[in-house]
Amino acid sequence: MGLIKEGKLVNDPFKNVSDCETVPAKGPVIVSIDQWMVRRDDLLKRSDLIGIWLKSDEHPETIAGDLAYLSLVALEFPSFRDGRAYSYARLLRDKYVFSGEIRAVGDVLLDQLHFMARSGFDAFEVESEDPLDAYNIAAADYSVWYQQTGDGRLSAAELRGKGIRR
Amino acid sequence: MYRYDEFDHKLVQERVQQFRHQVKRRLSGELTEDQFKPLRLMNGLYLQLHAYMLRVNVPYGAMTSRQMRKFAHVARTYDRGFGHFTTRQNIQYNWVKLEETPNLLAELAEVEVTGIQSSGNCVRNITSDHYAGRIKDELADPRVYCELLRQYTVLHPEFSFLPRKFKIAVTGSPKDRAAVALHDIGLRMHLNDSGKLGFEVLVGGGQGRTPVIAKTIREWLSPEHLMAYVEAILRVYNLNGRRDNIHKARIKIIVNQLGIDRYRELVDQEFDRIKGDVKGIPEAEIQRIKAYFAPPEYEELPDFTDKLSTLRLADKAFDLWMSSNVAEHKIRGYAIVNLTLKAPDRVPGDITATAMDAVADLADEYSLGEMRVNHRQNLVFVDVKQMDLHNLWQKLGPLELATPNLGQLTDMITCPGLDYCNLANARSIPVAQDINKHFVDVDRLIAIGDFTVNISGCMNACGHHHVGNVGILGVDKHGTEFFQLTLGGSSDEGASLGDRLGRALPQEEVPAAIEAIVDTYMDIREDDERFLDTYRRIGMVPFKEAVYGSADTKVVV
Amino acid sequence: MSQMIIANRLIDGLVIYMGPKGEWVGSISEGAVFENEHDAQRWLVVAQQAVEDSVVVDPYLIDIDAGGGKSLPVGARETIRAFGPSVRTDLLEDAEGNGG
Ligand code: SF4
């Protein structure tokens, strides 16, 4: 298991704090939405970064008002078949204009990385013996996209419009 | 006809390359079957009763002769010499080898066809009217919007793992030949009060185990908002569709649960948010695609109808074919020709590699190199000169492609059924062949007139049985194949679902039941009334009595 | 009831049966017939191993009617899997690539 961010294998500065653990005094943490609701004030008193973990049936709408305090949203894929997180990521970026880290966690299949990246994810918890190598292979799968999805990359239609040829 | 540019080619090549890598990982054991299955399905590769089956999309049913030749080549080189056209404007190959699939897909990519999203919980092949661009009553060519939608939906990052599969159909004619009301999204062009062209948007239609006629979610949508509106529908579905039960995961279920008004509200909210977005399809792109579908350079031809009349008088067989298989073209001197894949002893929708090559040659000679496949499993030549009709007919005959039964009782939709399909309860094809043996009298078929018989081997309804005038559904009764009949279905602009006739029948009793239904109809119809209209007027009772006898009728509630 | 083990070969998807020594054969006539449940289950474990080894996909037991000197599958589905589509008898072919 490794965390890939901006195309690099990085050490995860965040600690996942489960609901039965106490939040450590220092250091960036990721908590569930329930914890956030209960301990919001305590968490905000800390000076470290906060992330929230959303399960696939937890709509980011519920934390839309709090996004200014958050530097990370982890979206869980309980199974690679459950595609809700793609829409959550897009809503986070486009509707709620969240610019922090959106991390893919759970059943993150390499073959779906390009979909995730294009939907607004920018960090991936990758299950592999050599996560970086796996990531690089998967990331190289596509260089052309038909859709504009707000990740900054130009769609085929836009490139055609600019007279750019492949 | 759309042609790939370098972007389209690159994307498809990258897809093939990715799949090649995935197949390698599967064969080496790096991927388990559970992990690999969704990946192969997204490329159209199923594992069926006999082997892997590859489903290839014919985008909105339009093909060139070059593509048809490639289909023939694939049938010969990678399969057992034939292919099968389905109700979703796909061609299927039944014995494809996993290790050869990447090469096969690379060959198809050369002629701009793919298996991308012909399966899986994503947006499937966009289907349309097979007469698109060639028929008089059309408001605009729907293929332009089909191609825009194709590009919009292919490898869509957000919508490739929907709760369930998603089907979209588009028609540009008030006469619906694309069964749009039976799709997750149906788009029907029409003019608004100020005469501007737009779409009526239908949502939540579908067949399968819970058939539903789609409901109107928007009376009129301006074409420039098409993608934004489709995106809003898809996003609301992706977020709200049920994922706990595969049988309740289609959009029709959530539309019914929330109610169409609530669903519309959710979609409108999302649509209002995104429609002003600069990220629409650039106008230049729309114009670029439109240009591909500009009409070909037609010749100035005289109307040939009178000369044809002479030929028709002289030859009854030609006359029959003319009246059943040839449709009017919007340009004077041209005609639309249907090539029926429904010869009596053949498998509906099947075509051999040899015939495919011959069809490709004939399309070059007589139809400007283009053809279509429709959702009733027939082929169509869309640009035939009237003066060539007699020659073409003579050449189609020996290929068994001129059976004059279009729209008639023997022009049956038939899914592959238990002869091929892993999910089947019963064999569909032999039922079609049996019925054919009972209806050989051409004059009788003509007298019966419009009459659709649709056969599915299980409740997945690939054979569209719910919307056949007579629907036949294969069911399994303690290991024996039985067939459940329905009456009164229709997939056109007045779409309706068939009603159950009564208890299921063993295979050998099906043809006689059809005979009884037909005889009853012929007895009670008024003037030239179609079967569908007679049924709608009179109802089930006489047909039920004819099939089961009057004693039975009382028992069955 | 006698049983056999059927599967698809991973590499080409063709229908195969387990042979008497645990090998895979392309024709039902060469497949091993298990006379009791114990044997059948024991060989099914071997078949599961072949799944793990990425040789076959989806193995399962089918009922066999061994009367009349020939081992024939019970029911339409398994008959069609063994002998091909009933509507295309011209295409009879088994996994060894004979016919067709
Ligand atoms: S209707 Fe059923 S039997 Fe027929 S092709 Fe579809 S899934 Fe197979």
mmCIF file of C-alpha atoms and ligand atoms in Angstrom, chain B residues 48 415-418 421-426 428 455-463 465, ligand 1:
data_model
loop_
_atom_site.group_PDB
_atom_site.id
_atom_site.type_symbol
_atom_site.label_atom_id
_atom_site.label_comp_id
_atom_site.label_asym_id
_atom_site.label_seq_id
_atom_site.Cartn_x
_atom_site.Cartn_y
_atom_site.Cartn_z
ATOM 1 C CA GLN B 48 -21.150 -17.410 -22.909
ATOM 2 C CA CYS B 415 -32.594 -13.143 -29.302
ATOM 3 C CA PRO B 416 -29.848 -15.819 -29.312
ATOM 4 C CA GLY B 417 -31.575 -17.667 -26.460
ATOM 5 C CA LEU B 418 -30.389 -20.898 -24.943
ATOM 6 C CA CYS B 421 -26.714 -17.308 -24.108
ATOM 7 C CA ASN B 422 -25.633 -18.026 -20.581
ATOM 8 C CA LEU B 423 -28.659 -16.375 -19.032
ATOM 9 C CA ALA B 424 -31.301 -18.049 -21.160
ATOM 10 C CA ASN B 425 -34.201 -20.150 -19.935
ATOM 11 C CA ALA B 426 -35.199 -21.429 -23.324
ATOM 12 C CA SER B 428 -35.718 -18.643 -28.984
ATOM 13 C CA ILE B 455 -39.001 -13.576 -28.921
ATOM 14 C CA SER B 456 -36.741 -13.491 -25.846
ATOM 15 C CA GLY B 457 -35.116 -16.498 -24.207
ATOM 16 C CA CYS B 458 -35.442 -15.029 -20.737
ATOM 17 C CA MET B 459 -36.854 -12.040 -18.924
ATOM 18 C CA ASN B 460 -33.875 -9.871 -19.806
ATOM 19 C CA ALA B 461 -35.887 -9.171 -22.926
ATOM 20 C CA CYS B 462 -33.102 -8.723 -25.473
ATOM 21 C CA GLY B 463 -35.680 -9.950 -27.993
ATOM 22 C CA HIS B 465 -40.919 -9.459 -26.262
HETATM 23 S S1 SF4 D 1 -33.217 -12.284 -23.588
HETATM 24 FE FE1 SF4 D 1 -32.178 -13.624 -22.170
HETATM 25 S S2 SF4 D 1 -31.728 -15.414 -23.401
HETATM 26 FE FE2 SF4 D 1 -32.141 -13.789 -24.829
HETATM 27 S S3 SF4 D 1 -30.102 -12.947 -25.270
HETATM 28 FE FE3 SF4 D 1 -31.033 -11.728 -23.625
HETATM 29 S S4 SF4 D 1 -30.206 -12.617 -21.779
HETATM 30 FE FE4 SF4 D 1 -29.914 -14.117 -23.404
#
